Amino acid sequence: MTLRATVAELVREFRASGRIVIVGASLAGLRAAETLREEGFTGSLTIIGDEAYEPYDRPPLSKQVLKGWVPADHTKLPRMREVDADWRLGVAAVGLDRDTKQVRLADGEQVPYDRLLIATGTRARQWPNLAEAALHGVHTIRSRDDAEQLQKALAEPPSRVLVIGAGFIGSEVASVCRELDIPVTVVERGSAPLVGALGGVIGEIAAQMQRDHGVDLRCGLGVSSLEGDSEGHVRRARLSDGTTVDADVVVASLGSIRNVEWLEGSGLAAGFWGVGCDAGGRAFDINGVVTDSIYVAGDVARAPHVLYEYQFLAMEHWDNAVFGAEVAAHNMVNLEPHYRPHLLLPGFWSGQFGVNIKSVGVPPFGDEIVFTQGSVADRRFAAAYGHRGRIVAAVTFDHGKWLEYYGKLIEQSGPFPPPPVGWDQPPDMKPVPAEFPDPRVPTAIPDVVLTGHAPSERTAEFRPRRH
Amino acid sequence: MVEETPWQQALRYANRANPYPFYEELRKTPVARQPDGTYVVSTYREIVTLLHDPRVSSDPRKCPVPAAAPAEGAVEAEAEPITEAVISLEPNIITQDPPEHDRDRRMMTPHFVGPPHSPHLISDLEPEIRRIVAGLLDDMQGKTRIDAVDDFAYPLPVTVICKVLGVPLEDESRFHRWIETALDALDFGPEAASEEMQSRLAGGRQAVQEFGQFAADLLDRYARQPGPGMLSALVNEDGPEERMSQGVLASNALLLIFAGHETTVNLIAHSVLTLLRHPDALERLRHRPELIVPAVEELLRFESSVQFWHTRSALEDIDIAGTTIPKGAPIFLAYGSANRDPERFTDPDVLDLERRDNQHLGFSQGIHFCFGAPLARLEVQIAVGEFVRRVQNPRLVEDPPPYRHNQIFRGPRHVLVDIDGIRD
Ligand SMILES: Cc1cc2nc3c(=O)[nH]c(=O)nc-3n(C[C@H](O)[C@H](O)[C@H](O)COP(=O)(O)OP(=O)(O)OC[C@H]3O[C@@H](n4cnc5c(N)ncnc54)[C@H](O)[C@@H]3O)c2cc1C
């Protein structure tokens, strides 16, 4: 038998009778399972999830669900196909033994695998003071149950909501409150809302948008403590400037924590920033050596991206979970040279204060920004981010139909500022500092561009810098 | 005489029934410069790219003349830039760039499109559409031969659009004639230079003018006395934004009356024709009526109602597919070809009612995505679904049937069908 035939035989055999375990029964886990079956995997498939629910969708939780438009239990993810899996829902994975290739469950059971996909995502960072976090009326929002409870609380309605942290989720919650005509105070430690994701220039616009809608926005401040009444219900927050805010609902939107604790001792490169993996979703061990049997996808994954100088990016976005899962699943039932890279251009969307915000690329990678289309005053515009003369990201406010154009420019390592559009140009098209909290030091490297358009075709190509 | 380009051949009337072999040839050069300086884009990827490129304008006033003289030795170019006939009117959303386009479309949206503005507007029309379709099929009872265009495809959309917009149905025969005349006057191919087309062009201009006047009068009437429908709502709107000027409103009204039914007529006619040509698909749909939703998407892909669009132009040099479209050049986007692009669709010439990943360009993409798509979808789903369910043993009488002259809104003029009867 030739070596080539052996490899093909291996792949065939694994697809027919291999054992695959997926830990994390949400977006990435489900899409991976579907892809495995789509790719002809007929072996045994076990999906482990610590939530009792079948996979559901999270983006509506902070939008339609909070508004009361969609009940929290109507967010089940549509099934693309039959997955024929052994679902272990409501039980957490608590350990991973790579020597015996087993996942340990909270109920003591051991689940053996030939290949494992880690898709445990992230969880909401809780208010750090446990006693205060336990007060009635203090919420976070990540799960269906969280959203259901917060929705009920908003329906009461409360006399005032306090949102701590003005990232995307915090801003969306504030927006819903205003739509429901509930007074809301937003406290943000940074200089403006969304500043971490989109920089200070856009942050200023977001701040104005919040104020125009009657949000009591306080930036450059923190919340130092929460105070409850005798019944243990939150009533007041004390801010770092000594002032207080009376509120009976508090939403802590302080970012997320990656669910990696169960991997402790496994020897994988898992930590604060997620589980390191290559662009094909194969996990690294702590030595930086790629594993053969363990894969990662979704919010918990952290992979190098060719367009961003091979920095390891962790992307907490819906698209990333879907495409990352598809690529990892493909690679789980293939061998070299049939591996595929996950070279998605990062992107996300958010809806707040009646505006549809979308971005493509990695805005914080940019250090300059230029408005390219539309009008900031009308809050309908597109802006591009640049890094050393090339475009690395773009953001749109109610201009999402143009995002594809900027995405293509980014993939082609196009120039910054980008070529002028033909109409509807903002009066001032001069790049300005994008004002991200943390500026980066440029290094001299060649450009990388993405080629191809079908997932199976997408590869990277080096080319000498021309500018 | 120099050989004609694949595009010119595709545009010849003789090839109206089946332009696809010429499109196939055309796609070998995804962005093909024509002798008159027009750039025809025929591949899916390139069209989508340009639809999202803000250096491309949709405003014909920004590209008043073909960019370059005909290539040496080329066939006689079209006698006159054809866009002129359609831009004698004030701008409307289809011939505007942002920010005007965005503003005007935004103003019209709540009165027409479904979610999120008026989530029930379209779906509430369903009983009415079902009633009309049922009536049309009932009227066929006792007949053994029908014309799927005159008896079926045409009356539905025209009734619906009149109701939605608030156009008196009595005026139907008048604007129907204007539309037919205007459509027959437009020719984008080598035959445009013929004497006959030149004289039709004059008639077409006249028809557009009269049609425009009709729309303006109607709006005047609603300004004095508000009535039902979208046009009256727009005239009397007290929105937060500035109102559209009277001329722009009239032009949009005309656009909606026109586009609101012409494309749907062709889509229904083509759907019937296509299904009769594919008896397996027809049987499948009869047994699994729930397939009507993906089936209509496939039919839209298979025989795009709008074969191409012709008012775009480059405002800067645009590098694409190894070519530079020079600043000022007119760009034609050949949707009908893109929808059969094998690089995008597996076996594109096969009709697959359950095709997955069927993001066709039948309604275009980007900011000019068809305004009426939700309504068209609903109408065609009901009409074709009911036709398949109720018409007994339908057989095509003539294949291919006679086609209309117009290339953009390509469709059969008649589709004669022999039938055994109409089920209840
Ligand atoms: C409120 C909200 C709004 C959002 N809005 C947007 C948006 O508008 N646009 C956008 O692009 N993205 C949005 N996102 C992000 C998007 O939802 C995530 O990127 C996506 O859910 C990631 O999917 P995932 O499968 O990787 O992780 P998750 O969805 O986090 O799923 C991980 C699953 O694994 C389970 N799990 C964790 N640890 C274990 C364990 N040890 N054993 C078993 N199971 C475990 C978790 O309980 C969870 O069910 C939003 C997220 C939230 C919370």
PDB file of C-alpha atoms in Angstrom, chain A residues 38 80-81 373 378 380 398-406 408-409 419-425 452-453 457, chain B residues 45 48-49 51-58 62 97-99 102 106 241 315-316 343-344 356 365-367 369:
ATOM      1  CA  GLU A  38     -22.131  17.289   6.457  1.00  0.00           C
ATOM      2  CA  MET A  80     -29.260  23.207   9.468  1.00  0.00           C
ATOM      3  CA  ARG A  81     -29.429  19.435   9.427  1.00  0.00           C
ATOM      4  CA  GLN A 373     -19.037  58.302   3.544  1.00  0.00           C
ATOM      5  CA  ASP A 378     -26.945  62.432  10.835  1.00  0.00           C
ATOM      6  CA  ARG A 380     -25.225  57.649   9.047  1.00  0.00           C
ATOM      7  CA  ASP A 398     -26.607  52.808   9.356  1.00  0.00           C
ATOM      8  CA  HIS A 399     -24.401  52.295   6.317  1.00  0.00           C
ATOM      9  CA  GLY A 400     -23.903  48.552   6.585  1.00  0.00           C
ATOM     10  CA  LYS A 401     -24.494  47.838   2.919  1.00  0.00           C
ATOM     11  CA  TRP A 402     -21.090  49.294   2.133  1.00  0.00           C
ATOM     12  CA  LEU A 403     -19.196  47.131   4.579  1.00  0.00           C
ATOM     13  CA  GLU A 404     -18.416  44.523   1.978  1.00  0.00           C
ATOM     14  CA  TYR A 405     -16.446  47.081   0.007  1.00  0.00           C
ATOM     15  CA  TYR A 406     -14.266  47.902   2.978  1.00  0.00           C
ATOM     16  CA  LYS A 408     -12.525  43.610   0.369  1.00  0.00           C
ATOM     17  CA  LEU A 409     -10.103  46.509   0.704  1.00  0.00           C
ATOM     18  CA  PRO A 419      -9.673  55.765  -2.417  1.00  0.00           C
ATOM     19  CA  PRO A 420     -12.339  58.456  -2.257  1.00  0.00           C
ATOM     20  CA  VAL A 421     -15.912  57.345  -2.830  1.00  0.00           C
ATOM     21  CA  GLY A 422     -17.832  58.950  -5.624  1.00  0.00           C
ATOM     22  CA  TRP A 423     -20.535  60.789  -3.708  1.00  0.00           C
ATOM     23  CA  ASP A 424     -21.791  61.621  -0.281  1.00  0.00           C
ATOM     24  CA  GLN A 425     -18.345  62.440   0.994  1.00  0.00           C
ATOM     25  CA  GLY A 452     -10.089  33.397  -2.904  1.00  0.00           C
ATOM     26  CA  HIS A 453     -13.671  33.697  -1.778  1.00  0.00           C
ATOM     27  CA  GLU A 457     -10.149  28.598  -1.345  1.00  0.00           C
TER      28      GLU A 457
ATOM     29  CA  ARG B  45     -18.272  37.900  -7.879  1.00  0.00           C
ATOM     30  CA  VAL B  48     -21.397  41.851  -6.148  1.00  0.00           C
ATOM     31  CA  THR B  49     -18.131  43.699  -5.692  1.00  0.00           C
ATOM     32  CA  LEU B  51     -22.732  46.696  -6.085  1.00  0.00           C
ATOM     33  CA  HIS B  52     -20.917  47.442  -2.870  1.00  0.00           C
ATOM     34  CA  ASP B  53     -18.350  49.814  -4.314  1.00  0.00           C
ATOM     35  CA  PRO B  54     -19.025  53.459  -3.449  1.00  0.00           C
ATOM     36  CA  ARG B  55     -17.021  54.596  -6.442  1.00  0.00           C
ATOM     37  CA  VAL B  56     -19.838  53.342  -8.626  1.00  0.00           C
ATOM     38  CA  SER B  57     -22.696  55.734  -9.278  1.00  0.00           C
ATOM     39  CA  SER B  58     -26.277  54.829 -10.136  1.00  0.00           C
ATOM     40  CA  LYS B  62     -23.173  61.597 -13.811  1.00  0.00           C
ATOM     41  CA  ASP B  97     -26.865  58.168  -5.244  1.00  0.00           C
ATOM     42  CA  PRO B  98     -26.624  58.716  -1.516  1.00  0.00           C
ATOM     43  CA  PRO B  99     -27.381  60.800   0.405  1.00  0.00           C
ATOM     44  CA  ASP B 102     -30.949  56.980   1.186  1.00  0.00           C
ATOM     45  CA  ARG B 106     -36.038  55.928   3.925  1.00  0.00           C
ATOM     46  CA  GLU B 241     -37.364  64.899   7.353  1.00  0.00           C
ATOM     47  CA  LEU B 315     -16.654  57.809 -10.739  1.00  0.00           C
ATOM     48  CA  GLU B 316     -13.004  56.811 -10.403  1.00  0.00           C
ATOM     49  CA  GLU B 343     -18.240  29.809 -10.259  1.00  0.00           C
ATOM     50  CA  ARG B 344     -21.030  30.686  -7.883  1.00  0.00           C
ATOM     51  CA  ARG B 356     -29.094  25.543  -1.047  1.00  0.00           C
ATOM     52  CA  GLN B 365     -27.864  43.615  -3.756  1.00  0.00           C
ATOM     53  CA  GLY B 366     -26.524  46.588  -1.897  1.00  0.00           C
ATOM     54  CA  ILE B 367     -28.377  49.840  -1.368  1.00  0.00           C
ATOM     55  CA  PHE B 369     -31.760  46.026  -3.497  1.00  0.00           C
TER      56      PHE B 369
END
